[in-house]
XYZ file of C-alpha atoms in Angstrom:
654
model
C 0.000 0.000 0.000
C 2.820 2.347 0.908
C 4.561 1.499 -2.350
C 1.358 2.330 -4.268
C 1.023 5.682 -2.479
C 4.677 6.431 -3.173
C 4.205 5.676 -6.887
C 1.119 7.896 -7.035
C 2.977 10.711 -5.306
C 5.914 10.351 -7.698
C 3.507 10.355 -10.642
C 1.807 13.513 -9.433
C 5.169 15.219 -8.990
C 6.218 14.168 -12.511
C 2.932 15.394 -14.030
C 3.254 18.683 -12.191
C 6.806 19.117 -13.426
C 5.742 18.376 -17.013
C 2.846 20.793 -16.751
C 5.166 23.462 -15.381
C 7.644 22.840 -18.192
C 4.829 22.936 -20.757
C 3.465 26.192 -19.378
C 6.943 27.698 -19.397
C 7.475 26.497 -22.980
C 4.106 27.901 -24.004
C 4.889 31.172 -22.272
C 8.258 31.229 -23.975
C 6.568 30.536 -27.312
C 4.022 33.276 -26.765
C 6.743 35.655 -25.673
C 8.815 34.806 -28.746
C 5.943 35.238 -31.193
C 4.590 38.332 -29.474
C 7.980 40.008 -29.067
C 8.051 41.337 -32.641
C 4.520 42.742 -32.523
C 5.005 44.268 -29.077
C 7.746 46.441 -30.547
C 6.441 46.914 -34.083
C 2.637 46.793 -33.884
C 1.191 46.614 -30.370
C -2.272 47.452 -31.758
C -4.562 44.519 -30.763
C -6.646 44.778 -33.958
C -6.185 41.985 -36.552
C -3.066 42.517 -38.680
C -4.683 40.956 -41.770
C -8.191 41.676 -43.068
C -10.022 40.172 -46.034
C -12.516 42.408 -47.813
C -14.901 42.175 -50.752
C -16.086 44.806 -53.205
C -19.728 45.776 -52.622
C -19.989 47.159 -56.159
C -20.737 50.604 -54.766
C -18.593 53.704 -54.989
C -18.181 56.956 -53.129
C -16.688 59.447 -55.527
C -13.828 57.705 -57.327
C -13.240 55.161 -54.566
C -14.827 51.694 -54.262
C -16.663 50.603 -51.122
C -15.427 47.405 -49.480
C -16.705 45.383 -46.555
C -15.179 42.693 -44.378
C -15.716 39.102 -45.458
C -14.703 35.670 -44.236
C -12.664 33.220 -46.275
C -11.449 30.443 -43.949
C -9.099 28.902 -46.515
C -7.299 32.190 -47.183
C -7.185 33.039 -43.467
C -5.660 29.643 -42.726
C -3.154 30.093 -45.548
C -2.174 33.478 -44.147
C -1.499 32.118 -40.668
C 0.340 29.085 -41.991
C 2.529 30.472 -44.795
C 5.084 33.156 -45.628
C 2.147 35.531 -46.154
C 2.228 36.266 -42.411
C 5.922 37.159 -42.550
C 5.339 39.471 -45.520
C 2.727 41.330 -43.449
C 5.268 41.779 -40.631
C 7.615 43.339 -43.201
C 4.743 45.578 -44.292
C 4.439 46.904 -40.728
C 8.174 47.603 -40.618
C 7.909 49.578 -43.867
C 4.929 51.556 -42.560
C 6.725 52.451 -39.348
C 9.754 53.703 -41.247
C 7.605 55.880 -43.492
C 5.479 57.144 -40.587
C 8.359 57.756 -38.179
C 8.096 60.817 -35.931
C 9.443 64.119 -37.153
C 11.557 65.429 -34.314
C 11.740 69.180 -33.828
C 13.163 71.329 -31.050
C 9.688 71.987 -29.703
C 8.091 68.540 -29.809
C 8.115 65.033 -31.160
C 5.090 64.220 -33.271
C 3.330 60.947 -32.616
C 3.740 58.222 -35.200
C 0.738 57.480 -37.391
C -0.717 54.077 -36.561
C 0.006 51.330 -39.073
C -2.824 49.979 -41.216
C -3.757 46.309 -41.278
C -2.845 44.465 -44.458
C -6.046 44.482 -46.533
C -6.630 41.753 -49.098
C -9.407 42.254 -51.647
C -10.682 38.979 -53.060
C -12.118 39.906 -56.456
C -12.988 38.379 -59.820
C -10.084 40.081 -61.609
C -7.569 37.616 -62.987
C -4.048 38.252 -61.712
C -2.844 40.399 -58.822
C -2.674 44.144 -58.328
C -1.582 46.651 -55.679
C -4.175 49.339 -55.012
C -4.670 52.420 -52.864
C -7.852 54.020 -51.582
C -11.299 52.733 -50.597
C -14.140 53.206 -48.135
C -14.842 50.461 -45.616
C -18.468 49.730 -44.797
C -18.653 48.765 -41.135
C -21.613 48.878 -38.738
C -23.587 51.076 -41.100
C -20.763 53.608 -41.444
C -18.277 54.340 -44.209
C -14.756 54.546 -42.817
C -12.382 56.673 -44.877
C -9.458 54.604 -46.155
C -8.727 56.706 -49.235
C -5.028 56.681 -48.376
C -4.831 53.013 -47.389
C -3.071 50.486 -49.635
C -4.419 47.015 -50.333
C -3.751 43.967 -52.484
C -6.287 42.787 -55.070
C -6.132 39.042 -55.833
C -8.492 36.818 -57.760
C -10.787 34.797 -55.523
C -9.670 31.202 -55.743
C -9.977 27.973 -53.800
C -7.011 26.355 -55.539
C -4.259 24.569 -53.644
C -1.425 26.669 -52.265
C 1.497 24.438 -53.188
C 1.939 25.162 -56.901
C 4.347 27.575 -58.532
C 2.761 31.035 -58.517
C 0.027 30.252 -55.972
C -1.339 32.740 -53.434
C 1.410 32.036 -50.898
C 3.863 33.522 -53.438
C 1.743 36.045 -55.327
C 0.404 37.779 -52.217
C 3.939 38.643 -50.969
C 4.753 39.743 -54.551
C 1.856 42.207 -54.665
C 2.504 43.354 -51.096
C 6.077 43.977 -52.257
C 4.690 46.526 -54.731
C 2.757 48.155 -51.887
C 5.854 48.389 -49.693
C 8.008 49.810 -52.473
C 5.392 52.419 -53.333
C 5.215 53.423 -49.659
C 8.959 53.613 -49.201
C 9.756 55.462 -52.420
C 6.818 57.774 -53.220
C 8.460 59.037 -56.426
C 8.385 55.565 -57.989
C 5.799 56.662 -60.582
C 6.876 60.205 -61.338
C 7.759 59.154 -64.889
C 5.322 57.285 -67.128
C 6.380 53.981 -68.573
C 7.907 54.701 -71.958
C 8.255 51.166 -73.212
C 5.505 49.906 -75.471
C 5.937 46.318 -74.253
C 4.050 44.502 -71.520
C 6.675 43.583 -68.917
C 7.990 40.036 -68.396
C 10.874 38.804 -66.260
C 13.479 38.561 -69.054
C 12.173 41.379 -71.257
C 13.824 44.805 -71.340
C 11.305 47.589 -70.700
C 12.254 50.797 -68.880
C 14.178 51.249 -65.654
C 11.389 52.355 -63.341
C 9.001 49.609 -64.391
C 11.822 47.061 -64.180
C 12.768 48.060 -60.641
C 9.174 48.112 -59.406
C 8.388 44.704 -60.904
C 11.758 43.169 -60.059
C 11.573 44.192 -56.406
C 8.111 42.627 -56.141
C 9.129 39.463 -57.998
C 11.992 38.647 -55.665
C 9.422 38.014 -52.914
C 8.290 34.922 -54.825
C 11.716 33.329 -54.359
C 12.076 34.497 -50.763
C 8.617 33.162 -49.926
C 9.579 29.714 -51.227
C 12.972 29.696 -49.489
C 11.412 30.746 -46.163
C 8.089 28.907 -46.409
C 7.417 27.705 -42.813
C 5.142 24.797 -43.777
C 7.395 21.935 -44.861
C 4.616 20.141 -46.734
C 3.756 23.245 -48.735
C 7.422 23.922 -49.406
C 7.885 20.386 -50.718
C 4.847 20.860 -52.954
C 6.225 24.126 -54.333
C 9.605 22.549 -55.054
C 7.872 19.627 -56.768
C 5.907 22.141 -58.858
C 9.181 23.750 -59.941
C 10.591 20.400 -61.048
C 7.420 19.556 -62.950
C 7.438 22.962 -64.660
C 10.988 22.328 -65.857
C 9.903 19.118 -67.580
C 6.767 20.428 -69.277
C 8.080 23.821 -70.328
C 11.266 22.299 -71.787
C 9.061 20.475 -74.305
C 7.138 23.655 -75.089
C 10.281 25.743 -75.550
C 11.832 23.193 -77.916
C 8.604 23.001 -79.910
C 8.363 26.786 -80.060
C 11.912 27.082 -81.403
C 11.243 24.449 -84.060
C 8.062 26.241 -85.124
C 10.318 29.129 -86.122
C 13.176 27.079 -87.558
C 11.484 24.173 -89.391
C 9.500 24.935 -92.569
C 5.766 24.295 -92.933
C 5.061 23.296 -89.346
C 1.517 23.958 -88.158
C 2.779 26.353 -85.430
C 0.996 24.397 -82.694
C 3.383 25.492 -79.960
C 3.189 29.139 -80.994
C -0.603 28.979 -81.135
C -0.663 27.485 -77.632
C 1.655 30.144 -76.128
C -1.169 31.905 -74.207
C -1.797 28.645 -72.358
C 1.731 27.513 -71.449
C 3.806 30.679 -71.270
C 2.698 31.883 -67.832
C 4.054 28.714 -66.241
C 7.333 29.228 -68.090
C 7.373 32.837 -66.882
C 6.980 31.685 -63.264
C 9.770 29.137 -63.775
C 12.121 31.814 -65.173
C 11.370 34.005 -62.150
C 12.708 31.132 -60.082
C 15.431 29.371 -62.096
C 16.880 32.140 -64.257
C 16.901 34.543 -61.326
C 18.364 32.202 -58.703
C 20.974 30.802 -61.084
C 21.983 34.284 -62.233
C 21.475 33.358 -65.907
C 19.042 36.268 -66.216
C 22.157 38.432 -66.676
C 22.500 37.060 -70.223
C 20.570 38.406 -73.212
C 17.880 36.233 -74.746
C 18.356 34.508 -78.084
C 17.040 35.708 -81.451
C 16.459 33.851 -84.736
C 18.864 34.457 -87.598
C 16.068 34.754 -90.178
C 12.802 36.633 -90.390
C 11.679 40.249 -90.301
C 12.831 42.672 -87.566
C 9.367 42.436 -85.991
C 9.577 38.625 -85.868
C 13.042 38.791 -84.318
C 11.837 41.276 -81.681
C 8.854 39.057 -80.860
C 11.117 36.007 -80.484
C 13.585 37.976 -78.351
C 10.825 39.292 -76.114
C 9.477 35.781 -75.543
C 12.837 34.974 -73.961
C 12.736 31.232 -74.527
C 16.505 30.850 -74.011
C 19.482 32.927 -72.926
C 22.788 33.306 -74.757
C 25.715 32.621 -72.408
C 28.062 34.365 -74.831
C 26.125 37.614 -74.681
C 25.896 39.317 -71.261
C 23.347 42.098 -71.040
C 24.772 45.566 -71.539
C 24.286 47.950 -68.648
C 21.336 49.827 -70.209
C 19.616 46.506 -70.897
C 20.354 45.125 -67.413
C 19.069 48.233 -65.611
C 15.769 47.914 -67.465
C 15.222 44.150 -66.978
C 13.091 43.208 -63.989
C 14.626 39.753 -63.657
C 18.037 41.368 -63.132
C 16.584 43.495 -60.323
C 14.921 40.440 -58.809
C 18.206 38.508 -58.985
C 20.035 41.187 -56.994
C 17.485 41.174 -54.166
C 17.107 37.383 -54.210
C 20.852 36.865 -53.818
C 21.174 39.691 -51.305
C 18.585 38.064 -49.037
C 20.147 34.612 -49.376
C 23.606 35.944 -48.469
C 25.298 36.151 -45.078
C 24.695 39.899 -44.992
C 21.373 39.281 -43.281
C 23.321 38.120 -40.222
C 25.149 41.442 -39.983
C 23.120 43.545 -37.592
C 23.555 47.283 -37.231
C 23.803 49.239 -33.999
C 20.614 49.068 -31.916
C 19.741 52.728 -32.560
C 19.318 51.931 -36.269
C 16.183 49.916 -35.510
C 14.350 52.657 -33.594
C 12.944 54.039 -36.844
C 11.116 50.736 -37.394
C 9.464 50.563 -33.962
C 5.962 51.671 -33.071
C 7.529 53.824 -30.358
C 10.747 55.315 -31.714
C 11.849 56.332 -28.206
C 12.246 52.680 -27.185
C 15.436 50.710 -27.507
C 15.581 47.158 -28.701
C 17.970 44.242 -28.676
C 17.778 43.700 -32.440
C 19.165 40.172 -32.475
C 16.623 39.060 -29.878
C 13.605 40.603 -31.606
C 14.294 40.535 -35.348
C 15.154 37.515 -37.470
C 18.113 37.757 -39.874
C 15.636 38.018 -42.766
C 13.824 40.927 -41.101
C 17.184 42.497 -40.345
C 18.210 42.501 -43.993
C 14.846 43.823 -45.113
C 15.091 46.731 -42.695
C 18.459 47.655 -44.187
C 16.934 47.414 -47.663
C 13.889 49.479 -46.668
C 16.126 52.191 -45.245
C 18.025 52.463 -48.544
C 14.853 52.399 -50.640
C 13.381 55.200 -48.552
C 16.486 57.376 -48.513
C 18.135 56.895 -51.899
C 16.023 55.257 -54.593
C 14.515 57.383 -57.375
C 16.914 60.248 -56.902
C 17.953 59.594 -60.528
C 16.377 57.777 -63.465
C 18.220 54.543 -62.588
C 16.614 53.097 -59.425
C 18.829 50.003 -59.426
C 21.971 52.148 -59.499
C 20.468 54.369 -56.775
C 19.878 51.344 -54.576
C 23.315 49.758 -54.956
C 25.169 53.030 -54.462
C 22.951 53.969 -51.513
C 23.452 50.571 -49.865
C 27.224 50.871 -50.252
C 27.164 54.382 -48.768
C 25.021 53.391 -45.755
C 26.814 50.141 -44.941
C 30.448 50.502 -46.101
C 31.492 47.388 -44.185
C 29.179 45.356 -46.450
C 30.289 47.017 -49.679
C 32.706 44.310 -50.799
C 30.116 41.533 -50.474
C 27.460 43.749 -52.068
C 29.473 44.275 -55.243
C 30.345 40.595 -55.446
C 26.617 39.804 -55.293
C 25.969 42.508 -57.890
C 28.372 40.838 -60.320
C 26.943 37.354 -59.748
C 23.338 38.477 -60.077
C 23.503 41.115 -62.778
C 26.911 40.891 -64.456
C 27.459 44.587 -63.662
C 30.387 46.198 -61.875
C 30.711 49.161 -59.551
C 32.341 51.250 -62.284
C 29.561 50.502 -64.765
C 26.947 51.682 -62.287
C 28.864 54.854 -61.548
C 28.878 55.669 -65.278
C 25.245 54.702 -65.717
C 24.164 55.745 -69.243
C 21.033 57.819 -69.812
C 17.874 56.438 -71.364
C 17.417 57.910 -74.860
C 13.952 56.913 -76.003
C 13.039 56.766 -79.676
C 9.498 56.625 -81.009
C 8.709 54.944 -84.324
C 5.236 56.157 -85.327
C 5.277 54.195 -88.573
C 5.640 50.781 -86.903
C 2.681 49.023 -85.295
C 3.924 46.763 -82.529
C 2.595 43.643 -80.824
C 3.180 44.704 -77.229
C 2.271 41.331 -75.679
C 5.113 38.849 -76.024
C 2.598 35.996 -76.000
C 0.662 37.462 -78.946
C 2.289 35.317 -81.634
C -0.361 36.180 -84.199
C 0.143 39.929 -83.760
C -3.573 40.453 -83.254
C -3.201 43.093 -80.511
C -0.999 45.984 -81.584
C 0.036 49.440 -80.476
C 0.240 52.053 -83.261
C 3.866 52.807 -82.411
C 7.111 51.201 -81.278
C 9.328 52.773 -78.608
C 12.771 51.718 -77.376
C 15.847 53.029 -75.575
C 18.666 53.723 -78.036
C 21.268 52.672 -75.450
C 19.560 49.308 -74.915
C 18.539 48.680 -78.539
C 19.798 46.010 -80.918
C 19.939 45.971 -84.706
C 16.351 44.776 -85.120
C 14.960 47.657 -83.063
C 16.665 50.196 -85.304
C 15.623 48.381 -88.479
C 11.946 48.964 -87.678
C 12.505 52.566 -88.831
C 11.871 52.965 -92.567
C 15.101 53.756 -94.386
C 17.431 52.180 -91.802
C 18.729 48.898 -93.144
C 20.916 46.276 -91.520
C 24.204 47.922 -92.544
C 23.328 51.318 -91.072
C 21.842 49.725 -87.950
C 25.154 47.908 -87.418
C 27.043 51.205 -87.810
C 24.919 52.805 -85.070
C 25.296 49.863 -82.680
C 29.058 49.632 -83.314
C 29.538 53.345 -82.617
C 27.440 53.185 -79.452
C 29.279 50.167 -78.053
C 32.702 51.623 -78.861
C 31.726 54.781 -76.958
C 30.155 52.693 -74.142
C 26.875 54.540 -74.704
C 25.318 57.529 -76.451
C 24.937 60.578 -74.212
C 22.203 62.450 -76.087
C 20.191 62.003 -79.267
C 22.033 64.807 -81.098
C 25.186 62.672 -80.886
C 23.905 60.565 -83.792
C 25.049 63.401 -86.083
C 28.635 62.442 -85.228
C 28.340 58.780 -86.223
C 30.717 58.214 -89.171
C 29.312 56.353 -92.135
C 25.685 57.133 -91.306
C 23.638 58.639 -94.111
C 21.917 61.997 -93.813
C 18.549 60.269 -94.215
C 19.235 57.843 -91.358
C 20.395 60.664 -89.075
C 17.256 62.661 -89.795
C 15.081 59.585 -89.214
C 16.594 59.130 -85.756
C 16.274 62.822 -84.881
C 12.630 62.822 -86.024
C 12.087 59.772 -83.800
C 12.566 61.737 -80.570
C 10.143 60.458 -77.926
C 6.758 62.199 -77.843
C 4.981 61.430 -74.526
C 1.702 63.040 -75.589
C 1.478 60.885 -78.725
C 2.212 57.740 -76.682
C -0.319 58.648 -73.991
C -3.094 59.284 -76.501
C -2.263 56.173 -78.542
C -2.311 53.951 -75.460
C -5.642 55.359 -74.312
C -7.206 54.833 -77.742
C -5.873 51.271 -77.978
C -7.123 50.344 -74.492
C -10.514 51.883 -75.226
C -10.780 49.994 -78.503
C -9.855 46.689 -76.893
C -12.025 47.115 -73.807
C -12.395 43.755 -72.078
C -11.859 41.844 -75.306
C -8.104 41.355 -75.016
C -8.180 37.641 -74.165
C -10.784 36.666 -76.819
C -8.827 38.575 -79.458
C -5.595 36.911 -78.361
C -7.115 33.424 -78.588
C -8.880 34.147 -81.870
C -5.600 35.355 -83.387
C -3.765 32.227 -82.264
C -6.429 29.937 -83.735
C -6.456 31.862 -87.024
C -2.662 31.564 -87.265
C -3.024 27.814 -86.759
C -5.847 27.646 -89.318
C -3.771 29.391 -92.001
C -0.995 26.820 -91.816
C -3.542 23.992 -91.681
C -5.173 25.332 -94.854
C -1.793 25.379 -96.585
C -1.247 21.697 -95.772
C -4.810 20.897 -96.786
C -4.054 22.456 -100.167
C -1.000 20.185 -100.505
C -3.194 17.189 -99.623
C -5.806 18.060 -102.272
C -3.114 18.476 -104.911
C -1.619 15.071 -104.108
C -5.046 13.465 -103.928
C -6.011 14.832 -107.341
C -2.771 13.645 -108.945
C -2.580 10.215 -107.311
C -6.187 9.208 -106.689
C -8.669 11.138 -108.827
C -6.564 11.528 -111.967
C -8.957 11.654 -114.933
C -11.973 10.540 -112.897
C -12.688 14.039 -111.632
C -16.345 14.736 -110.747
C -17.483 17.926 -109.042
C -19.865 16.209 -106.626
C -17.280 13.653 -105.629
C -14.588 16.336 -105.280
C -16.805 18.405 -102.939
C -17.525 15.334 -100.834
C -13.810 14.565 -100.576
C -13.018 18.166 -99.616
C -15.700 18.359 -96.909
C -14.952 14.918 -95.473
C -11.225 15.449 -95.266
C -11.521 19.037 -94.024
C -13.574 17.730 -91.117
C -11.085 14.925 -90.536
C -8.113 17.277 -90.516
C -9.913 19.716 -88.174
C -10.528 16.934 -85.666
C -6.908 15.774 -85.804
C -5.581 19.347 -85.459
C -7.751 19.813 -82.372
C -6.372 16.533 -81.005
C -2.840 17.828 -81.590
C -3.584 21.170 -79.938
C -5.119 19.392 -76.950
C -2.000 17.213 -76.711
C 0.189 20.340 -76.558
C -2.001 21.914 -73.874
C -1.848 18.691 -71.854
C 1.948 18.946 -71.796
C 2.725 15.559 -73.409
C 2.313 16.335 -77.130
C 3.715 13.298 -78.933
C 2.611 10.625 -76.480
C -0.965 11.852 -76.175
C -1.380 12.526 -79.892
C -0.105 9.059 -80.850
C -2.728 7.514 -78.563
C -5.476 9.779 -79.939
C -4.316 9.190 -83.534
C -4.438 5.403 -83.190
C -7.846 5.662 -81.542
C -9.056 7.847 -84.427
C -7.871 5.296 -87.037
C -9.618 2.442 -85.210
C -12.901 4.342 -84.898
C -12.750 5.461 -88.531
C -12.006 1.959 -89.812
C -14.465 -0.111 -87.785
C -17.290 2.302 -87.019
C -17.420 5.058 -89.648
C -16.338 3.062 -92.714
C -17.567 -0.415 -91.850
C -20.122 -0.535 -94.695
C -17.939 1.218 -97.319
C -16.148 -0.382 -100.237
C -12.588 -1.579 -99.883
C -11.363 1.212 -102.161
C -13.044 3.889 -100.073
C -11.558 2.446 -96.885
C -8.117 2.450 -98.461
C -8.358 6.057 -99.605
C -9.623 7.176 -96.154
C -6.792 5.310 -94.435
C -4.144 6.965 -96.621
C -5.607 10.450 -96.106
C -5.669 9.897 -92.335
C -2.044 8.771 -92.396
C -1.125 11.903 -94.365
C -2.745 14.237 -91.827
C -1.286 12.330 -88.870
C 2.205 12.458 -90.431
C 1.905 16.245 -90.893
C 0.839 16.649 -87.259
C 3.586 14.375 -85.943
C 6.089 16.497 -87.866
C 4.558 19.627 -86.322
C 4.619 18.146 -82.809
C 8.135 16.671 -82.851
């Protein structure tokens, strides 16, 4: 009995000890998780709010209201989205820091929650300004930023899912807060931006800074299962897009292909774009220029270049091109945040500007993670230095080196690895000299292979241009374009447009053409507005219609070849109009079905394998169901025509 009582007593003591340890661990956990917010955002209100658009407006601003979305709320708590919101609070505190005067210290403006608008708009967008309907009142949030994402119940472990895109769009919001002059100059490029495409420097920096959050979110994803899913998605994207890229290249290089891969670009390119944001950026290969075909018109070469299907390791981007490529910007920030610099903390006073109460002191290493530490250094530079000139990337690198001289050596090593640029190149950053070709209509969407959506002009930076850009001007041929490029590269860059008068070997007509092509912002603004108004919401239908028509044109060409062969080999002198019409209609329908099978095979990501299965199935159905009561001669002719169409499609899919 005594032994039993002793065992019970020992058990109670053990349970009490465990409970005490558990409570201490829980307290420690709470203290650790609450430590950041107690310094940065002690406000007890929710840090993250989901809203919906009521469809109403007050003045120019929409009216939102709170809504519940359990899946998104769970994703926020469980993914890197929560960490991106903590960074958002740090950025707000820096921007809203007190202005100290001799008389008083103004109180810091309270930070806003991170608002997420779940809408029906495809894609993601940063926004500013709304009214919040709450308890019958309209709360004024006309100065409050938010993120607009398409409402979706999709899984969160695929490349480009909400756990990556939300930090991307919040990255735009943070940059716009930290550097208010980010949009003081309109975008001058006529091209829709993509990761490897050269646009203009302000757009490139804005987009590149936001894009790097996609890589950081994957690297620092706290949920191991989701992280494994994202990494698996990257590997799968490599396999499927490699097939698409090879097919796309062969569509350009091999004669008389049906252009199936080009027609399907709107369906597969976004996945390839997301993969490039990951692989090309993290590997540093984004620092190389993209390849161009050796044949075709200047417009075709520009389209191919802008698609960016491959990079040329023998052709590093020139400085003007690198400064205006968002993937280069993303590479710098991605490598900066994966470096050991995030473990280099500054003096404790540096962090006061990021606290809710700037008069407090903080043990930075105890409160802020290395990732947060590096972001605070980045935010400080963005806020103090960026957009002082027309080269935000150069502003950032030079500002970072000036603020943290002990990190300068590592910074410039990272700069070289990520961008291929050197300190001296940045110091001698060339100006942007924009030319406007009013006689050249331009397909501004890289994925618009059919050229069905066009701007009535083409604009480019002379210091970032290649031969094909210059050859879009009437009267400037390949020889004179090469003279201009050679002169520019020998001089490192052109300093002003009038300098083209000094280019030896350039004709008077070519010089005048370039001078007349000086950028006209009013013309561009009006042309863009007219184009957008004309397109309205019909951009996607027009894009798809153009792709299908491009495919149909090549299919008609092959159908013409088939009819010619059929007439010579099968009909010969037995031509009859009624029979000929029947043959045309029957085989046109057959070819249409097989082309649709081929297109579906491309969209499914396994072109040859799937089409072979569908082709064999088609032959079996045709032979034993459609033609079962026909004569042997008719069956033979149908079989040969089917083989002809299948052979053409296999050639186009290989």
